[in-house]
Amino acid sequence: MPTFDTIDDLPADKRVLVRLDLNSPIEDGEPQDNRRFERHAETVRELADAGHRVVLMAHQGRPGRDDFTSLAGHAEILADHVGRDVGFVADTYGDEALAAIDALEAGEILLLENTRMCEDELPEASPEEKAETAFVETLAPHFDAYVNDAYSAAHRKHASLVGFPLALPAYAGRVMETEYEANTAIATREFDGPVTMVVGGTKATDVIGVMDALDETVDRFLLGGVAGELFLRAAGHPVGHDVGEMDLFDEQWKKNQELIESVLDERGDAIRLASDLAYEGDDGERAEVAVGDIDEKATGYLDVGAATVADYEPAIRESDAVFVKGALGVFEDERFADGTVGVLEAIAETDCFSVVGGGDTSRAIEMYGLSEEDFSHVSIAGGAYIRALTGEPLPAVEVLEAAAKRQ
Ligand SMILES: Nc1ncnc2c1ncn2[C@@H]1O[C@H](COP(=O)(O)OP(=O)(O)O)[C@@H](O)[C@H]1O
Ligand SMILES: O=C(OP(=O)(O)O)[C@H](O)COP(=O)(O)O
């Protein structure tokens, strides 16, 4: 049973400030529809149908990255899923935002601009410090209640996630409630046979620390993506660094080198690394190279190769449970989807307990004709769900729990 209050406890006719996680893949500057919109739409529709004035906050990307964009396009996608208009204001807590908030009628919905465009949102700090920011102190008096539905961002100590619950009565939305219950239940589950974790994606910093903490739970890790290349670098291969305009490896290597080397040293037997990698050849087609034959990294590696997939598939078939965090390659491009899809197909065909997590990674399921029903749980959370597996508390959930004790 969750120890926070939910929107079932929210009194009628309120001005409600709601935190969603609409962080999405961006292609050609536009957000791509994904299950985060579909799932959050349920909470938003329920609040609007109940006659509340509903103001939404969300973030997109990280400052300095290509995916750091306005939320104007997100409002349109969300409106389609909710089945009601979703207004948008290109401001977070300035006069324009406050005027739009105060003009809302019962049942109307308004999305504010990307919270990370407001400098009080980042960096991480304690809930008390975040509650004292101008962002929270200016917005909170315009509301009666705060709802957090952003389970997938609950591992971040940002103002919109941990600051508002100190300033307003605070409740969990439907996504927060269901993801919390599902992921907490998984953390306490016991398995008879081997437990495997597929680790890929771009946010290596998030997963490497967790690999260390999952010592007791996970028997073997199958690596790919950026994390996989960083481990190959630690194992002495000339890969795992940026080339050209790339900004994925060097900073994460600097931050995690010691940890990667110690995880590899202590859990080397449990860690399987790619034996071949795929890249875009001169003719624009997919090309592959054995890791042992790489003398110098001249281009980006965008997937694991066929030999690696052949090595990983049987490991999955003999597992009792498989957890996926991050894609093994850039599956959005069909040429580099083999690793991710090969692994997902093996999981779908195996009678194991399986969880696929991450806003980006879980998109591969429908893109490649697999069904959500083939997996035990498809989480819209990535970093938050694997942290939940370690039993580590999530800061944004802790402040909801503290708020429930006060309410
Ligand atoms: N070798 C790679 N180089 C660049 N990007 C990669 C690579 N492998 C996987 N990715 C990207 O990782 C993304 C998913 O990673 P991440 O954002 O960490 O996970 P999620 O949002 O699913 O939790 C995918 O969109 C995929 O394109
Ligand atoms: O997409 C998210 O996390 P995920 O990639 O772990 O699923 C969340 O929106 C958190 O975003 P952040 O990792 O930029 O803080």
PDB file of C-alpha atoms in Angstrom, residues 252-383:
ATOM      1  CA  GLN A 252      30.406  10.186 -18.521  1.00  0.00           C
ATOM      2  CA  TRP A 253      33.752   8.373 -18.590  1.00  0.00           C
ATOM      3  CA  LYS A 254      35.385  11.079 -16.485  1.00  0.00           C
ATOM      4  CA  LYS A 255      32.544  10.938 -13.979  1.00  0.00           C
ATOM      5  CA  ASN A 256      32.391   7.132 -13.727  1.00  0.00           C
ATOM      6  CA  GLN A 257      35.798   5.737 -14.664  1.00  0.00           C
ATOM      7  CA  GLU A 258      36.669   4.585 -11.175  1.00  0.00           C
ATOM      8  CA  LEU A 259      33.256   3.020 -10.610  1.00  0.00           C
ATOM      9  CA  ILE A 260      33.238   1.266 -14.010  1.00  0.00           C
ATOM     10  CA  GLU A 261      36.691  -0.156 -13.350  1.00  0.00           C
ATOM     11  CA  SER A 262      35.724  -1.373  -9.889  1.00  0.00           C
ATOM     12  CA  VAL A 263      32.408  -2.876 -11.085  1.00  0.00           C
ATOM     13  CA  LEU A 264      34.277  -4.653 -13.903  1.00  0.00           C
ATOM     14  CA  ASP A 265      36.904  -5.841 -11.471  1.00  0.00           C
ATOM     15  CA  GLU A 266      34.480  -7.120  -8.829  1.00  0.00           C
ATOM     16  CA  ARG A 267      31.634  -8.351 -11.052  1.00  0.00           C
ATOM     17  CA  GLY A 268      33.555  -9.184 -14.217  1.00  0.00           C
ATOM     18  CA  ASP A 269      32.170 -12.756 -14.242  1.00  0.00           C
ATOM     19  CA  ALA A 270      28.624 -11.402 -14.333  1.00  0.00           C
ATOM     20  CA  ILE A 271      29.234  -8.831 -17.077  1.00  0.00           C
ATOM     21  CA  ARG A 272      28.954  -9.701 -20.773  1.00  0.00           C
ATOM     22  CA  LEU A 273      30.283  -7.174 -23.226  1.00  0.00           C
ATOM     23  CA  ALA A 274      29.681  -6.859 -26.964  1.00  0.00           C
ATOM     24  CA  SER A 275      32.039  -8.900 -29.124  1.00  0.00           C
ATOM     25  CA  ASP A 276      31.128  -6.909 -32.249  1.00  0.00           C
ATOM     26  CA  LEU A 277      29.692  -3.479 -33.015  1.00  0.00           C
ATOM     27  CA  ALA A 278      27.730  -1.965 -35.915  1.00  0.00           C
ATOM     28  CA  TYR A 279      28.300   1.382 -37.631  1.00  0.00           C
ATOM     29  CA  GLU A 280      27.301   3.228 -40.796  1.00  0.00           C
ATOM     30  CA  GLY A 281      29.579   2.154 -43.633  1.00  0.00           C
ATOM     31  CA  ASP A 282      30.751   4.416 -46.483  1.00  0.00           C
ATOM     32  CA  ASP A 283      27.834   3.205 -48.608  1.00  0.00           C
ATOM     33  CA  GLY A 284      25.331   4.233 -45.911  1.00  0.00           C
ATOM     34  CA  GLU A 285      24.556   0.577 -45.083  1.00  0.00           C
ATOM     35  CA  ARG A 286      25.011  -1.130 -41.724  1.00  0.00           C
ATOM     36  CA  ALA A 287      28.516  -2.512 -41.330  1.00  0.00           C
ATOM     37  CA  GLU A 288      29.925  -4.590 -38.448  1.00  0.00           C
ATOM     38  CA  VAL A 289      33.348  -5.050 -36.913  1.00  0.00           C
ATOM     39  CA  ALA A 290      34.652  -7.468 -34.283  1.00  0.00           C
ATOM     40  CA  VAL A 291      35.685  -5.540 -31.169  1.00  0.00           C
ATOM     41  CA  GLY A 292      39.066  -7.312 -31.222  1.00  0.00           C
ATOM     42  CA  ASP A 293      39.736  -5.890 -34.724  1.00  0.00           C
ATOM     43  CA  ILE A 294      39.193  -2.251 -33.751  1.00  0.00           C
ATOM     44  CA  ASP A 295      42.519  -0.343 -33.699  1.00  0.00           C
ATOM     45  CA  GLU A 296      41.037   3.109 -33.528  1.00  0.00           C
ATOM     46  CA  LYS A 297      37.493   4.491 -33.154  1.00  0.00           C
ATOM     47  CA  ALA A 298      36.874   6.596 -36.263  1.00  0.00           C
ATOM     48  CA  THR A 299      33.073   6.708 -36.227  1.00  0.00           C
ATOM     49  CA  GLY A 300      30.117   6.234 -33.866  1.00  0.00           C
ATOM     50  CA  TYR A 301      29.114   2.641 -33.079  1.00  0.00           C
ATOM     51  CA  LEU A 302      25.343   2.573 -33.269  1.00  0.00           C
ATOM     52  CA  ASP A 303      24.412  -0.989 -32.314  1.00  0.00           C
ATOM     53  CA  VAL A 304      25.850  -4.256 -31.083  1.00  0.00           C
ATOM     54  CA  GLY A 305      26.654  -6.730 -33.871  1.00  0.00           C
ATOM     55  CA  ALA A 306      25.118 -10.067 -34.896  1.00  0.00           C
ATOM     56  CA  ALA A 307      27.611 -12.183 -32.908  1.00  0.00           C
ATOM     57  CA  THR A 308      26.750 -10.268 -29.748  1.00  0.00           C
ATOM     58  CA  VAL A 309      23.018 -10.811 -30.282  1.00  0.00           C
ATOM     59  CA  ALA A 310      23.703 -14.539 -30.828  1.00  0.00           C
ATOM     60  CA  ASP A 311      25.577 -14.561 -27.521  1.00  0.00           C
ATOM     61  CA  TYR A 312      22.914 -12.616 -25.569  1.00  0.00           C
ATOM     62  CA  GLU A 313      19.808 -14.494 -26.834  1.00  0.00           C
ATOM     63  CA  PRO A 314      20.492 -17.840 -25.109  1.00  0.00           C
ATOM     64  CA  ALA A 315      21.407 -16.005 -21.896  1.00  0.00           C
ATOM     65  CA  ILE A 316      17.936 -14.469 -21.994  1.00  0.00           C
ATOM     66  CA  ARG A 317      16.171 -17.739 -22.849  1.00  0.00           C
ATOM     67  CA  GLU A 318      17.575 -19.436 -19.760  1.00  0.00           C
ATOM     68  CA  SER A 319      16.668 -16.576 -17.416  1.00  0.00           C
ATOM     69  CA  ASP A 320      13.908 -16.581 -14.848  1.00  0.00           C
ATOM     70  CA  ALA A 321      13.668 -12.792 -14.919  1.00  0.00           C
ATOM     71  CA  VAL A 322      14.940 -10.160 -17.331  1.00  0.00           C
ATOM     72  CA  PHE A 323      15.073  -6.409 -16.699  1.00  0.00           C
ATOM     73  CA  VAL A 324      15.778  -4.036 -19.563  1.00  0.00           C
ATOM     74  CA  LYS A 325      17.142  -0.547 -19.003  1.00  0.00           C
ATOM     75  CA  GLY A 326      18.207   1.216 -22.163  1.00  0.00           C
ATOM     76  CA  ALA A 327      18.419   0.174 -25.797  1.00  0.00           C
ATOM     77  CA  LEU A 328      21.441  -1.711 -27.165  1.00  0.00           C
ATOM     78  CA  GLY A 329      21.580   0.591 -30.183  1.00  0.00           C
ATOM     79  CA  VAL A 330      19.955   3.510 -31.994  1.00  0.00           C
ATOM     80  CA  PHE A 331      16.838   1.457 -32.757  1.00  0.00           C
ATOM     81  CA  GLU A 332      14.947   4.503 -34.051  1.00  0.00           C
ATOM     82  CA  ASP A 333      17.009   3.940 -37.219  1.00  0.00           C
ATOM     83  CA  GLU A 334      16.004   0.542 -38.625  1.00  0.00           C
ATOM     84  CA  ARG A 335      19.584  -0.209 -39.657  1.00  0.00           C
ATOM     85  CA  PHE A 336      20.636  -0.149 -36.010  1.00  0.00           C
ATOM     86  CA  ALA A 337      17.663  -1.856 -34.370  1.00  0.00           C
ATOM     87  CA  ASP A 338      18.929  -5.481 -34.538  1.00  0.00           C
ATOM     88  CA  GLY A 339      20.460  -5.563 -31.055  1.00  0.00           C
ATOM     89  CA  THR A 340      17.512  -3.998 -29.237  1.00  0.00           C
ATOM     90  CA  VAL A 341      14.875  -5.912 -31.201  1.00  0.00           C
ATOM     91  CA  GLY A 342      16.769  -9.232 -31.024  1.00  0.00           C
ATOM     92  CA  VAL A 343      16.883  -8.991 -27.256  1.00  0.00           C
ATOM     93  CA  LEU A 344      13.239  -7.861 -26.928  1.00  0.00           C
ATOM     94  CA  GLU A 345      12.085 -10.707 -29.212  1.00  0.00           C
ATOM     95  CA  ALA A 346      13.989 -13.256 -27.148  1.00  0.00           C
ATOM     96  CA  ILE A 347      12.359 -11.900 -23.968  1.00  0.00           C
ATOM     97  CA  ALA A 348       8.883 -11.892 -25.572  1.00  0.00           C
ATOM     98  CA  GLU A 349       9.290 -15.539 -26.621  1.00  0.00           C
ATOM     99  CA  THR A 350      10.561 -16.664 -23.208  1.00  0.00           C
ATOM    100  CA  ASP A 351       8.329 -17.492 -20.287  1.00  0.00           C
ATOM    101  CA  CYS A 352      10.246 -15.305 -17.858  1.00  0.00           C
ATOM    102  CA  PHE A 353       9.249 -12.389 -15.642  1.00  0.00           C
ATOM    103  CA  SER A 354      10.205  -9.320 -17.660  1.00  0.00           C
ATOM    104  CA  VAL A 355      10.271  -5.570 -17.251  1.00  0.00           C
ATOM    105  CA  VAL A 356      11.139  -3.106 -19.997  1.00  0.00           C
ATOM    106  CA  GLY A 357      11.747   0.420 -18.767  1.00  0.00           C
ATOM    107  CA  GLY A 358      12.503   3.862 -20.104  1.00  0.00           C
ATOM    108  CA  GLY A 359      10.570   6.457 -22.073  1.00  0.00           C
ATOM    109  CA  ASP A 360      12.755   5.896 -25.134  1.00  0.00           C
ATOM    110  CA  THR A 361      13.469   2.175 -24.886  1.00  0.00           C
ATOM    111  CA  SER A 362       9.870   1.105 -24.323  1.00  0.00           C
ATOM    112  CA  ARG A 363       9.006   2.774 -27.661  1.00  0.00           C
ATOM    113  CA  ALA A 364      10.878   0.013 -29.486  1.00  0.00           C
ATOM    114  CA  ILE A 365       8.107  -2.435 -28.527  1.00  0.00           C
ATOM    115  CA  GLU A 366       5.423  -1.061 -30.820  1.00  0.00           C
ATOM    116  CA  MET A 367       7.871   0.289 -33.397  1.00  0.00           C
ATOM    117  CA  TYR A 368       8.924  -3.281 -34.185  1.00  0.00           C
ATOM    118  CA  GLY A 369       5.589  -5.060 -33.949  1.00  0.00           C
ATOM    119  CA  LEU A 370       5.971  -6.532 -30.457  1.00  0.00           C
ATOM    120  CA  SER A 371       3.115  -6.378 -27.991  1.00  0.00           C
ATOM    121  CA  GLU A 372       3.097  -4.918 -24.484  1.00  0.00           C
ATOM    122  CA  GLU A 373       1.367  -8.147 -23.418  1.00  0.00           C
ATOM    123  CA  ASP A 374       4.537 -10.123 -24.154  1.00  0.00           C
ATOM    124  CA  PHE A 375       6.175  -8.465 -21.132  1.00  0.00           C
ATOM    125  CA  SER A 376       5.211  -8.620 -17.456  1.00  0.00           C
ATOM    126  CA  HIS A 377       5.515  -4.849 -17.019  1.00  0.00           C
ATOM    127  CA  VAL A 378       6.382  -2.032 -19.398  1.00  0.00           C
ATOM    128  CA  SER A 379       7.420   0.931 -17.313  1.00  0.00           C
ATOM    129  CA  ILE A 380       7.544   4.496 -18.631  1.00  0.00           C
ATOM    130  CA  ALA A 381      10.345   4.998 -16.113  1.00  0.00           C
ATOM    131  CA  GLY A 382      13.980   4.146 -16.782  1.00  0.00           C
ATOM    132  CA  GLY A 383      16.353   5.502 -14.131  1.00  0.00           C
TER     133      GLY A 383
END
